[in-house]
Structure formats: C-alpha cells, structure tokens
Coordinates of C-alpha atoms in Angstrom, one line a residue:
Chain A
M22 CA -59.2 -23.6 -24.2
S23 CA -57.0 -23.3 -21.3
A24 CA -54.5 -25.9 -22.7
A25 CA -51.2 -24.9 -21.5
T26 CA -51.2 -21.1 -20.6
G27 CA -49.9 -19.2 -17.4
T28 CA -46.8 -17.7 -17.1
S29 CA -44.1 -20.1 -16.1
K30 CA -41.2 -19.2 -13.1
T31 CA -38.4 -19.8 -15.7
G32 CA -38.1 -17.9 -19.0
H33 CA -40.6 -15.2 -18.1
G34 CA -38.1 -12.5 -18.3
D35 CA -39.9 -9.1 -18.6
G36 CA -41.2 -7.6 -15.7
A37 CA -40.4 -10.2 -13.2
A38 CA -37.0 -9.2 -12.4
K39 CA -38.5 -6.2 -10.4
K40 CA -39.2 -7.4 -7.1
K41 CA -38.2 -11.2 -7.0
K42 CA -38.8 -12.3 -3.6
G43 CA -40.0 -15.8 -4.7
P44 CA -41.5 -18.4 -2.5
G45 CA -39.9 -19.2 0.8
A46 CA -38.7 -22.5 1.5
L47 CA -41.8 -23.8 3.3
A48 CA -44.0 -22.4 -0.1
T49 CA -41.4 -24.1 -2.3
A50 CA -41.8 -27.4 -0.4
Y51 CA -45.4 -26.9 -0.6
L52 CA -45.6 -26.2 -4.3
V53 CA -43.3 -29.1 -5.0
I54 CA -46.0 -31.3 -3.3
Y55 CA -48.9 -29.5 -5.0
N56 CA -47.3 -30.0 -8.4
V57 CA -46.2 -33.7 -7.7
V58 CA -49.4 -34.7 -6.7
M59 CA -51.0 -33.0 -9.7
T60 CA -48.7 -34.5 -12.2
A61 CA -49.6 -38.0 -10.5
G62 CA -53.2 -37.3 -10.6
W63 CA -53.3 -36.3 -14.2
L64 CA -51.2 -39.6 -15.1
V65 CA -53.7 -41.6 -13.2
I66 CA -56.3 -39.9 -15.6
A67 CA -54.4 -40.9 -18.6
V68 CA -53.7 -44.7 -17.3
G69 CA -57.0 -44.9 -16.6
L70 CA -58.1 -43.5 -20.3
V71 CA -55.6 -46.2 -21.8
R72 CA -56.6 -49.1 -20.0
A73 CA -60.4 -48.5 -20.5
Y74 CA -59.5 -47.9 -24.3
L75 CA -57.9 -51.5 -24.2
A76 CA -60.6 -53.2 -22.2
R77 CA -63.3 -52.0 -24.2
G78 CA -61.9 -51.8 -27.6
S79 CA -63.2 -48.3 -28.4
Y80 CA -63.2 -44.7 -27.8
H81 CA -66.8 -44.5 -26.9
G82 CA -67.9 -43.6 -23.2
L83 CA -64.3 -43.6 -21.9
Y84 CA -65.2 -40.6 -19.6
Y85 CA -67.2 -42.8 -17.2
S86 CA -63.7 -44.8 -16.6
I87 CA -61.7 -41.4 -15.4
E88 CA -65.0 -39.3 -14.0
K89 CA -64.1 -39.3 -10.5
P90 CA -60.5 -38.4 -10.8
L91 CA -61.2 -35.9 -13.6
K92 CA -63.4 -34.0 -11.3
F93 CA -61.2 -34.3 -8.2
F94 CA -57.9 -32.9 -9.8
Q95 CA -59.2 -30.4 -12.3
T96 CA -61.4 -29.0 -9.2
G97 CA -58.1 -28.8 -7.4
A98 CA -56.5 -26.6 -9.6
L99 CA -58.7 -23.8 -8.1
L100 CA -55.9 -23.7 -5.6
E101 CA -53.9 -22.2 -8.3
I102 CA -55.6 -19.1 -8.0
L103 CA -54.8 -19.2 -4.2
H104 CA -51.2 -19.7 -4.6
C105 CA -51.3 -16.3 -7.2
A106 CA -53.2 -14.5 -4.7
V107 CA -51.0 -15.3 -1.8
G108 CA -47.9 -14.3 -4.0
I109 CA -45.9 -17.9 -3.7
V110 CA -46.9 -18.0 -7.6
P111 CA -45.7 -14.9 -9.6
S112 CA -48.8 -15.3 -12.2
S113 CA -51.5 -12.9 -12.5
V114 CA -54.6 -13.6 -10.2
V115 CA -56.9 -12.9 -12.8
L116 CA -55.6 -14.6 -15.8
T117 CA -55.1 -17.9 -13.8
G118 CA -58.5 -17.2 -12.4
F119 CA -59.9 -16.9 -15.9
Q120 CA -58.0 -20.2 -17.1
V121 CA -59.0 -22.3 -14.3
M122 CA -62.6 -21.3 -14.1
S123 CA -63.1 -21.9 -17.9
R124 CA -62.0 -25.6 -17.1
V125 CA -64.0 -26.1 -13.9
F126 CA -67.1 -24.7 -16.2
L127 CA -66.7 -27.2 -18.6
T128 CA -66.1 -30.0 -16.2
W129 CA -69.0 -29.3 -13.9
A130 CA -71.4 -26.9 -15.5
V131 CA -71.3 -28.6 -18.9
T132 CA -70.1 -32.3 -18.9
H133 CA -71.3 -33.0 -15.3
S134 CA -74.6 -31.3 -15.7
V135 CA -75.7 -32.4 -18.8
R136 CA -75.8 -36.0 -18.7
E137 CA -76.8 -36.8 -22.3
V138 CA -73.1 -35.3 -24.0
Q139 CA -71.1 -37.6 -21.4
S140 CA -70.8 -40.2 -23.8
E141 CA -70.1 -37.6 -26.9
D142 CA -66.7 -38.5 -28.4
S143 CA -65.9 -34.4 -28.1
V144 CA -65.5 -35.2 -24.2
L145 CA -62.6 -37.6 -24.9
L146 CA -61.0 -35.2 -27.2
F147 CA -60.7 -32.6 -24.6
V148 CA -60.0 -34.6 -21.9
S149 CA -57.2 -36.1 -23.7
A150 CA -55.8 -32.9 -24.6
W151 CA -56.1 -31.6 -21.1
T152 CA -54.4 -34.7 -19.8
V153 CA -51.4 -34.5 -21.8
T154 CA -51.2 -30.8 -21.1
E155 CA -51.5 -31.3 -17.5
I156 CA -49.0 -33.9 -17.2
I157 CA -46.5 -31.7 -18.9
R158 CA -47.5 -28.5 -17.2
Y159 CA -47.1 -29.8 -13.8
S160 CA -44.1 -31.8 -14.2
F161 CA -42.6 -28.4 -15.7
Y162 CA -43.5 -26.9 -12.7
T163 CA -42.1 -29.3 -10.2
F164 CA -38.7 -29.5 -12.0
S165 CA -38.5 -25.6 -12.2
L166 CA -39.2 -25.4 -8.7
L167 CA -36.6 -27.9 -7.9
N168 CA -34.2 -26.0 -10.4
H169 CA -33.4 -29.0 -12.5
L170 CA -35.4 -28.4 -15.3
P171 CA -34.6 -31.3 -18.3
Y172 CA -34.8 -29.5 -21.8
L173 CA -37.3 -32.2 -22.8
I174 CA -39.9 -30.8 -20.8
K175 CA -39.3 -27.5 -21.5
W176 CA -39.5 -28.1 -25.0
A177 CA -42.8 -30.2 -24.7
R178 CA -44.5 -27.6 -22.8
Y179 CA -43.9 -25.1 -25.4
T180 CA -44.3 -27.4 -28.5
F181 CA -47.1 -29.6 -27.7
F182 CA -49.6 -26.7 -27.5
F183 CA -49.6 -26.3 -31.1
A184 CA -51.6 -29.2 -31.7
L185 CA -53.2 -29.8 -28.0
Y186 CA -54.6 -26.1 -27.9
P187 CA -57.0 -26.8 -30.8
M188 CA -57.6 -30.1 -30.1
G189 CA -58.7 -29.0 -26.6
V190 CA -60.8 -26.0 -28.0
S191 CA -62.5 -28.3 -30.5
G192 CA -63.5 -30.6 -27.9
E193 CA -64.8 -28.0 -25.7
L194 CA -66.9 -26.3 -28.2
L195 CA -68.3 -29.4 -29.9
T196 CA -69.3 -30.6 -26.1
I197 CA -70.9 -27.4 -25.4
Y198 CA -72.8 -27.3 -28.6
A199 CA -73.9 -30.8 -28.0
A200 CA -75.4 -29.8 -24.4
L201 CA -77.4 -26.7 -26.1
P202 CA -80.5 -28.8 -27.1
F203 CA -80.6 -30.4 -23.7
V204 CA -80.3 -27.1 -21.6
Q205 CA -83.1 -25.5 -24.0
K206 CA -85.6 -28.3 -23.4
T207 CA -84.9 -28.8 -19.6
G208 CA -84.2 -24.8 -18.9
L209 CA -81.3 -26.0 -17.0
Y210 CA -79.9 -23.4 -14.6
S211 CA -82.4 -21.0 -16.0
V212 CA -84.6 -18.5 -14.3
T213 CA -87.5 -16.7 -15.7
L214 CA -89.7 -13.6 -15.1
P215 CA -91.6 -12.9 -13.0
N216 CA -90.1 -13.7 -9.7
K217 CA -89.7 -11.5 -6.5
Y218 CA -85.8 -10.6 -7.7
N219 CA -86.7 -9.2 -10.7
F220 CA -84.0 -11.2 -12.7
S221 CA -83.8 -13.6 -15.3
F222 CA -81.2 -15.8 -16.8
D223 CA -81.1 -18.0 -19.9
Y224 CA -78.4 -20.8 -19.7
H225 CA -79.0 -21.7 -23.4
A226 CA -78.0 -18.2 -24.3
F227 CA -75.1 -18.0 -22.1
L228 CA -73.7 -21.2 -23.2
I229 CA -74.0 -19.6 -26.9
L230 CA -72.3 -16.3 -25.6
V231 CA -69.4 -18.6 -24.2
M232 CA -68.9 -20.3 -27.6
V233 CA -68.8 -16.9 -29.3
S234 CA -66.2 -15.6 -26.7
Y235 CA -63.6 -18.3 -28.2
I236 CA -63.4 -16.4 -30.9
P237 CA -61.7 -13.5 -29.7
L238 CA -60.0 -15.3 -27.0
F239 CA -58.6 -18.5 -28.3
P240 CA -56.0 -16.8 -30.8
Q241 CA -54.9 -14.1 -28.2
L242 CA -53.7 -17.0 -25.9
Y243 CA -52.6 -19.2 -28.8
F244 CA -50.4 -16.4 -30.1
H245 CA -49.6 -15.5 -26.3
M246 CA -48.1 -19.2 -26.2
I247 CA -46.2 -18.6 -29.5
R248 CA -44.7 -15.6 -28.1
Q249 CA -43.4 -17.1 -25.0
R250 CA -42.2 -20.3 -27.0
K251 CA -40.0 -17.8 -28.7
K252 CA -38.7 -16.2 -25.7
V253 CA -38.1 -19.1 -23.8
L254 CA -36.8 -21.8 -26.4
G255 CA -35.1 -18.9 -28.6
H256 CA -35.4 -19.2 -32.3
V257 CA -32.8 -19.4 -34.7
E258 CA -34.2 -16.7 -36.9
D259 CA -33.5 -14.2 -34.2
Y260 CA -30.1 -13.9 -35.3
S261 CA -31.1 -12.2 -38.0
K262 CA -31.9 -8.9 -36.4
V263 CA -28.4 -8.1 -36.2
E264 CA -28.5 -6.4 -39.6
Chain B
M17 CA -31.6 22.0 -22.2
K18 CA -32.4 19.0 -23.9
Y19 CA -34.9 16.2 -24.1
L20 CA -34.5 12.4 -24.9
R21 CA -37.2 10.2 -25.8
T22 CA -37.4 7.0 -24.3
S23 CA -39.6 4.6 -26.4
L24 CA -39.3 0.8 -27.2
H25 CA -37.0 1.4 -30.0
E26 CA -34.4 3.1 -27.9
A27 CA -34.7 5.8 -30.4
H28 CA -33.4 9.1 -29.2
C29 CA -35.1 12.8 -30.1
I30 CA -33.0 15.3 -29.1
F31 CA -34.9 19.0 -28.7
K32 CA -32.8 21.8 -27.5
C33 CA -34.1 25.0 -26.3
K34 CA -33.4 28.0 -24.3
V35 CA -35.4 28.9 -21.4
E36 CA -35.6 31.2 -18.7
P37 CA -35.0 29.5 -15.1
N38 CA -38.5 30.6 -13.9
A39 CA -40.3 28.7 -16.9
T40 CA -42.5 26.3 -15.8
I41 CA -43.1 22.4 -17.0
G42 CA -46.2 23.7 -18.6
E43 CA -44.1 26.2 -20.7
I44 CA -41.7 23.8 -21.7
K45 CA -44.4 21.3 -22.7
S46 CA -46.0 23.9 -24.9
M47 CA -42.7 24.7 -26.5
F48 CA -42.0 21.1 -27.4
H49 CA -45.5 20.8 -28.9
K50 CA -44.8 23.5 -31.1
S51 CA -41.7 21.5 -32.6
H52 CA -43.7 18.3 -32.2
P53 CA -47.3 18.8 -33.0
Q54 CA -48.5 15.5 -32.7
W55 CA -47.8 15.5 -29.1
Y56 CA -50.0 18.2 -27.4
P57 CA -49.1 18.8 -23.9
A58 CA -51.9 16.8 -22.5
R59 CA -50.1 13.7 -24.0
Q60 CA -46.7 14.6 -22.5
S61 CA -45.3 13.0 -19.5
I62 CA -42.0 15.0 -18.5
R63 CA -39.8 13.6 -15.9
L64 CA -36.3 13.9 -14.5
D65 CA -35.7 10.2 -14.5
P66 CA -37.2 7.7 -17.0
K67 CA -38.6 5.6 -14.5
G68 CA -39.2 8.5 -12.1
K69 CA -42.8 10.4 -11.3
S70 CA -44.2 12.7 -14.0
L71 CA -43.4 16.3 -13.1
K72 CA -46.4 18.8 -12.6
D73 CA -47.1 21.4 -15.0
E74 CA -46.8 24.4 -12.6
D75 CA -43.3 23.2 -11.5
V76 CA -40.7 25.9 -11.8
L77 CA -37.4 25.1 -13.6
Q78 CA -35.1 26.8 -11.2
H79 CA -36.9 25.0 -8.2
L80 CA -35.7 21.4 -9.9
P81 CA -32.9 19.5 -9.1
V82 CA -31.0 20.7 -12.3
G83 CA -28.2 22.7 -13.0
T84 CA -27.5 25.4 -15.9
T85 CA -28.3 22.5 -18.4
A86 CA -31.4 20.3 -17.7
T87 CA -32.3 17.0 -19.3
F88 CA -35.6 15.6 -19.1
Y89 CA -37.5 12.4 -20.5
F90 CA -40.5 12.5 -22.2
R91 CA -43.0 9.7 -22.3
D92 CA -46.1 9.8 -24.6
L93 CA -49.4 9.1 -22.4
G94 CA -51.4 8.2 -25.8
A95 CA -54.4 10.0 -27.0
Q96 CA -56.1 12.0 -24.4
I97 CA -59.7 12.9 -23.7
S98 CA -61.0 15.6 -21.4
W99 CA -62.6 14.5 -18.3
V100 CA -65.7 16.7 -18.8
T101 CA -66.2 14.9 -22.3
V102 CA -65.9 11.5 -20.6
F103 CA -68.5 12.2 -18.0
L104 CA -70.8 13.9 -20.1
T105 CA -70.8 10.9 -22.6
E106 CA -70.8 8.1 -19.8
Y107 CA -73.9 9.8 -18.1
T108 CA -76.0 10.8 -21.0
G109 CA -76.0 7.1 -21.8
P110 CA -77.8 5.9 -18.8
L111 CA -80.2 8.8 -18.8
V112 CA -81.3 8.0 -22.4
L113 CA -81.3 4.5 -22.4
Y114 CA -83.4 4.0 -19.1
L115 CA -86.0 6.1 -20.6
M116 CA -86.1 4.1 -23.7
F117 CA -86.8 1.0 -21.5
Y118 CA -89.4 3.1 -19.6
F119 CA -91.2 3.9 -22.6
R120 CA -90.8 0.3 -24.0
V121 CA -89.6 1.2 -27.5
S122 CA -90.0 -1.2 -29.8
F123 CA -87.9 -4.5 -30.2
I124 CA -87.2 -4.6 -26.2
Y125 CA -90.3 -6.1 -25.3
A126 CA -92.9 -8.3 -26.8
P127 CA -94.4 -6.1 -29.5
K128 CA -97.7 -5.9 -27.7
Y129 CA -96.0 -4.1 -24.9
D130 CA -94.7 -1.5 -27.1
F131 CA -95.1 2.0 -25.8
T132 CA -97.4 1.0 -23.1
T133 CA -96.7 2.2 -19.5
S134 CA -96.0 0.1 -16.3
K135 CA -99.3 -0.4 -14.2
H136 CA -96.8 -0.1 -10.8
W137 CA -96.2 3.4 -9.6
V138 CA -92.9 2.2 -8.2
V139 CA -91.7 1.9 -11.7
H140 CA -92.6 5.5 -12.3
L141 CA -90.8 6.7 -9.2
A142 CA -87.9 4.6 -10.2
C143 CA -87.8 6.3 -13.4
M144 CA -87.7 9.6 -12.0
C145 CA -85.1 8.7 -9.4
H146 CA -82.8 7.2 -11.7
S147 CA -83.3 10.1 -14.3
F148 CA -82.7 12.5 -11.6
H149 CA -79.6 10.9 -10.5
F150 CA -78.1 11.3 -14.2
M151 CA -79.5 14.7 -14.8
K152 CA -77.6 15.7 -11.5
R153 CA -74.3 14.3 -12.5
L154 CA -74.5 15.8 -15.9
L155 CA -75.1 19.5 -14.1
E156 CA -72.6 18.7 -11.7
T157 CA -69.9 18.0 -14.4
L158 CA -70.7 21.2 -16.3
F159 CA -71.1 23.7 -13.1
V160 CA -69.6 22.0 -9.9
H161 CA -66.6 19.7 -10.3
R162 CA -63.1 21.0 -10.6
F163 CA -61.1 18.6 -12.3
S164 CA -57.3 18.2 -10.9
H165 CA -56.2 16.7 -14.4
G166 CA -57.8 17.8 -17.6
T167 CA -57.3 14.6 -19.7
M168 CA -57.2 10.9 -19.3
P169 CA -56.2 8.3 -21.8
L170 CA -58.7 7.8 -24.5
R171 CA -59.3 4.1 -24.1
N172 CA -61.2 4.9 -20.9
I173 CA -64.0 6.4 -22.7
F174 CA -64.9 3.0 -24.2
K175 CA -64.3 1.2 -20.8
N176 CA -66.4 3.7 -19.1
C177 CA -69.2 3.7 -21.2
T178 CA -69.5 0.2 -21.6
Y179 CA -69.6 0.0 -17.8
Y180 CA -72.3 2.6 -17.5
W181 CA -74.5 2.2 -20.3
G182 CA -74.3 -1.9 -20.2
F183 CA -75.3 -1.8 -16.6
A184 CA -78.2 1.0 -17.1
A185 CA -79.4 -1.3 -19.9
W186 CA -79.5 -4.2 -17.8
M187 CA -81.4 -2.8 -15.1
A188 CA -83.8 -0.8 -16.7
Y189 CA -84.7 -4.0 -18.8
Y190 CA -85.9 -5.4 -15.7
V191 CA -87.6 -2.6 -13.6
N192 CA -89.6 -1.5 -16.6
H193 CA -90.5 -5.1 -17.4
P194 CA -94.0 -6.0 -18.4
L195 CA -93.5 -8.8 -15.6
Y196 CA -92.0 -6.8 -13.1
T197 CA -92.9 -7.9 -9.7
P198 CA -93.2 -4.8 -7.0
P199 CA -91.4 -4.9 -3.7
I200 CA -92.3 -7.4 -1.3
Y201 CA -93.1 -4.9 1.7
G202 CA -94.8 -2.5 -0.8
E203 CA -95.4 1.3 0.0
Q204 CA -93.6 1.0 3.4
Q205 CA -90.4 -0.3 1.7
I206 CA -90.7 2.0 -1.2
R207 CA -91.0 5.1 1.1
L208 CA -88.0 4.2 2.9
A209 CA -86.1 3.6 0.0
L210 CA -87.2 7.0 -1.5
I211 CA -86.2 8.7 1.9
I212 CA -82.8 6.9 2.1
F213 CA -82.2 8.0 -1.8
L214 CA -83.0 11.6 -1.4
F215 CA -81.2 12.1 1.6
C216 CA -78.1 10.4 0.1
Q217 CA -78.8 12.7 -3.3
I218 CA -78.9 15.6 -1.1
G219 CA -75.7 14.6 1.2
N220 CA -73.6 13.7 -2.2
F221 CA -74.5 17.0 -3.7
S222 CA -73.5 18.8 -0.4
I223 CA -70.1 17.2 -0.7
H224 CA -69.7 17.9 -4.0
I225 CA -69.9 21.9 -3.2
A226 CA -68.0 21.6 -0.1
L227 CA -64.9 20.2 -2.4
R228 CA -65.7 22.5 -4.7
N229 CA -65.2 25.5 -2.5
L230 CA -62.0 24.0 -1.0
R231 CA -60.4 24.8 -4.5
P232 CA -60.4 28.6 -5.9
P233 CA -61.5 28.6 -9.6
G234 CA -58.6 27.6 -12.0
S235 CA -56.4 26.0 -9.2
K236 CA -55.2 22.6 -8.5
T237 CA -54.8 23.0 -4.7
R238 CA -55.4 20.2 -2.3
K239 CA -56.6 21.1 1.2
I240 CA -58.0 18.7 4.0
P241 CA -62.0 18.8 3.8
Y242 CA -63.6 19.7 7.1
P243 CA -67.3 19.9 7.9
T244 CA -69.1 23.1 7.2
K245 CA -72.2 24.5 8.5
N246 CA -74.4 22.4 6.1
P247 CA -75.3 19.3 8.5
F248 CA -74.7 16.9 5.5
T249 CA -71.1 17.4 5.6
W250 CA -70.6 16.7 9.3
I251 CA -69.6 13.2 8.0
F252 CA -66.3 14.5 7.1
L253 CA -65.7 13.8 10.8
L254 CA -65.6 10.2 10.1
V255 CA -65.2 9.7 6.7
S256 CA -62.6 10.8 4.0
C257 CA -64.4 10.4 0.8
P258 CA -68.4 11.0 2.2
N259 CA -69.2 11.5 -1.7
Y260 CA -68.9 8.0 -1.9
T261 CA -70.5 7.1 1.0
Y262 CA -73.6 8.6 0.0
E263 CA -73.4 7.8 -3.7
L264 CA -73.4 3.8 -2.0
G265 CA -76.3 5.0 0.0
A266 CA -78.5 6.3 -2.7
W267 CA -77.8 3.4 -4.9
F268 CA -78.8 1.1 -1.9
G269 CA -81.8 3.3 -1.6
F270 CA -82.7 2.5 -5.3
T271 CA -82.0 -1.5 -4.9
L272 CA -84.6 -1.1 -1.8
M273 CA -87.3 0.8 -4.0
T274 CA -86.8 -1.7 -7.0
Q275 CA -86.2 -4.8 -5.7
C276 CA -84.2 -5.8 -8.5
L277 CA -81.2 -8.0 -8.3
P278 CA -79.4 -6.3 -11.3
V279 CA -79.6 -3.0 -9.4
A280 CA -78.1 -5.0 -6.3
F281 CA -75.2 -5.9 -8.4
F282 CA -74.7 -2.9 -9.9
T283 CA -74.5 -1.3 -6.4
L284 CA -72.1 -4.2 -5.1
V285 CA -69.9 -3.3 -8.1
G286 CA -69.9 0.2 -7.6
F287 CA -69.2 -0.4 -3.8
I288 CA -66.2 -2.3 -4.7
Q289 CA -64.9 0.3 -7.3
M290 CA -65.4 3.1 -4.9
T291 CA -64.0 1.6 -1.9
V292 CA -60.7 1.1 -3.8
W293 CA -60.9 4.9 -5.2
A294 CA -61.8 6.0 -1.1
K295 CA -58.7 3.9 -0.1
G296 CA -56.3 5.1 -2.4
K297 CA -57.7 9.2 -1.8
H298 CA -57.3 8.4 1.8
R299 CA -53.8 7.2 1.7
S300 CA -52.7 10.3 -0.5
Y301 CA -54.4 12.4 2.3
L302 CA -52.3 10.9 4.9
K303 CA -49.2 11.1 2.8
E304 CA -49.6 14.8 2.0
F305 CA -51.1 16.1 5.3
R306 CA -49.2 15.4 8.6
D307 CA -52.2 16.8 10.8
Y308 CA -54.6 14.5 8.8
P309 CA -57.7 14.0 11.1
P310 CA -57.0 10.3 12.7
L311 CA -60.7 9.4 13.2
R312 CA -61.5 9.2 9.5
S313 CA -62.1 6.0 7.7
P314 CA -62.0 6.2 3.7
I315 CA -65.4 5.4 3.1
L316 CA -67.4 3.7 5.7
P317 CA -67.3 5.1 9.4
F318 CA -65.0 2.8 11.3
I319 CA -65.4 -0.1 9.1
L320 CA -63.6 0.5 5.8

C-alpha cells in the first residue's frame, strides 16, 4: 500500500518554500549514505529474488531466499520517521510514520508471524512491488541530495507506481486474507476476557479492519501520486489552461 | 473603504462602503453580511494583510493603521458552529452511551445478559461517577463557561464527537461487561480512587468558577488568574491551567477505580491533548502579560 508515496525534496513546490532551511552539510552527507545503503539493500533483495528464481525454476517459496535482508532493510526504514521528526527531511512525520508502519506491520505482524502464508504467491507479489519501488525511490533521493537527478529516475518514480501500487496492494491484501484462518484458529496476538486489565483484542477482527481500511486509503494515496506526477513531470494538457 | 476577496481562484470581490471612523470590525462584518448573506459574521476573517492575523470584532477603525480609505482582506472560515452546541453534543453522547452499556441494552453483550446488572458494586459506583462527570460538564457549558470565541469550524463537531463518543463506548463496554474483573486491591483501591476523583471534580469546578469570575458577563477580557479564598484554587500558584490538572487527576482516579486498560488509554490521550492546550495557553499568558508569575508551569507543578 505504501508503494511510492512520501513527498520528494525536488518538485514539491507548494508550501515548501516558506522556511527552507534544509539539511545542513552533515545531515546531507548522512542522508546520502542512508539512501545509498537502502538502494544497495533493496538491490540485494532484487538480485536474491532473481537468483533464487533461476535456481529453482519456479515462483514458489522465493520469500525464504530474501527473508533476512527484507526484514532488515524494511525495518531500517523506521529511521525515516526520525529524519522527519528531526527535520532533516521535509516530509510529514505522520504521513511517513503511517507509510513505514504499514510496511513494517506487513513484514512482521503478518508475514513473519503467520508462518503458513510465507509460501503464498501473494507474498512474492508485494515483495516484488516493494523491491522495484524502493530501488527507484532511494536512488531518487540519493540523486536529489547530490543535485544530480537524472530525468529517467524522476520519470520512473512518478510513472512505475501506476502498476506497482496496485500490485503491492493486491499482494498485501491477499496475504492478509490468507493469514486470517490461521490467526483465528490459534488466537494469535489476541487477548480475551476475563483478565485483570479488563481489556480484550481480537487480532482476526483487527486484520479484517485493516483490509477494509485499504478501501478509503488506497485511492487517496494513489490519486495523491497522480497529482504529484502532474506537478513534477508537468503535463502537455496543462497548456490548454490558457484559454 | 473596500474589500478584496482572496481566494484560490484569485477572484476579486469589491465591496465598497462608507463608515464612521469609530466603527468596529464587528459592525463592518454585519454590513458585509447584509450584502453577502451567505457569509454570516462568524464565518468572516477580516485582516489588513492577506497573510496576517485576523482582526478582532472589537477593533475600532480609527485605531487601526489605515488612512481615509481602508482596504481589508476577507477570508471565508467555512461553515461555523457554536461552541455551546459542540460541547452539548459531545458531552451528551458519553452520558447516554455509558448508561446504555451499564443497563446492558440488547445487542451489546450476549443475549442472556440483556438488562441484567453487574454483581460488582464498583461498577455501579463507576457509572455514578462517569454520569456525574458528564452532567457536570453539561451544566458548566450552560451556566458557567464564558467563551471567547462564539464558534468553531463545523467539521470539528464530527471530529470531537467521534473522539468522545468512541472512547466512552469503548470504556463502558469493558467496565460493564459481564466478565469484568474488579480492582486487585479491592475496597482500598476503590476508596482511594473515589477520593481522588471527587477531590479533582471539586477542584476542576472551583477553577471553572474562578475563571468565570475573571471575566464580566458578555466581555472577552483576559486577566491573569490568581488564587482565591477557595483552597482548591491555590494551585494557581504553581500551574497556569489547573482545570486541566484536576481533569487529569479525575480521570486518573477513574482509571484506578475501574482498573481498566481502555480507561487508562483514554486518560493518557486526554493528558497529551490537555498538555498541548496548557502549553499553548501558558505561552499566550507569557506573551500577553509581562508580569506573569514565573513560578507557574503549564499543567503539572514544576514538571510540565
């Protein structure tokens, strides 16, 4: 669901011009390193997927070949919330937090926690979507920070999402759906009454709620990216405004 | 004198009128409303500068930095709703909802429990406390509070009601549940909790009365609040917004009384929100009054 969102440093014209102090030299250096490392990490995952596919000859069970780097680099993205909070990245903490947490949730609270879904093809679907998205996104940030953004990367970032977003969302939803019966059977992460805290939590119901929340949220994020695309890449039809 | 409308489409709307130098912004707003009936005064934000602060209704034309011709900028604040309406709606919800759970109205718990009562006396006590709290709030809204702003944006009522009604239902569900577990330390815990709760309710009420008395009826003046003869107001020596301090204390008491995690969570969220408000209020006090007592903290003495 959080395929390629988040505001970019370049091309985000409205409102960003007000107090443009931007990151200092040290922060820029750190961010360049961070984004390079993340790009490399997701490349490792991409290569791992390809190699495993070639070795096995099937799509089945490729998750296991990249499980560790996926967990490591996806969890590492939590740092991005910190970057916003500290102010070295001009994005909203809430928006970034939401995006990263949804990825981390899928990685740990669904895929890792419910062993039975790990061999599902839907996992491969969202992992591939995430991998391509993140390689483009992190290289985009790297080049932007170095003020040398190739148009190809900018174009890719604001075009590939058309397919990657729905791919990722489908993979995520199918995976959560596949996890439901196992969560219900084992009562995973659930708390029942009575207990001394007078609290209860039904993880199965919660997962259904999460799936339902995609309905209002996904279109909003998708159309936000489309709007961003118009702004960043410009659009030939805009010239027709001069009537 | 003219108006220019600033809007997304950069349209201009020029409204010319002749006014006396001693006219107030409020009067100008009424005049503007007459020619533009869709923008009642509460929706109007009038400023000297498109990006500047809103002018107050009481501001007099001749005291503003304008010449014989004044240009103001108008901004539509969107549909407005009165504070009183919002408060009454957001507080009536919890009162009614909690009672529905207390009486175990149908479709909440398993049918065999419908319209039964809890066997734990703390549950009855909690219901009385919760209901008392919200009745107090309703009565204060009607008879005690003096609001500086008449209105707030309409969308706030949906936001606020979702918060209050949602949390009230969530808390009430567990406290009134047939499988409710009473506090670990039993009577001792409940008694202490009740004392804290009542103390803070009286304290909170005392502060509301003290704040009301700072402001003559119908006015919007702001003064530094000071301790009065009522000992519950002596906390003003240490805190800028003791109403929030007492409110936090009351909910802490209720959490202790019910030993219910959702209640603790509600208390925590309320605490965070009230701290944000208290810090803002404290900052305004410091900005407005040069002789503001330095010992005071926003919400928790010496801490926060």
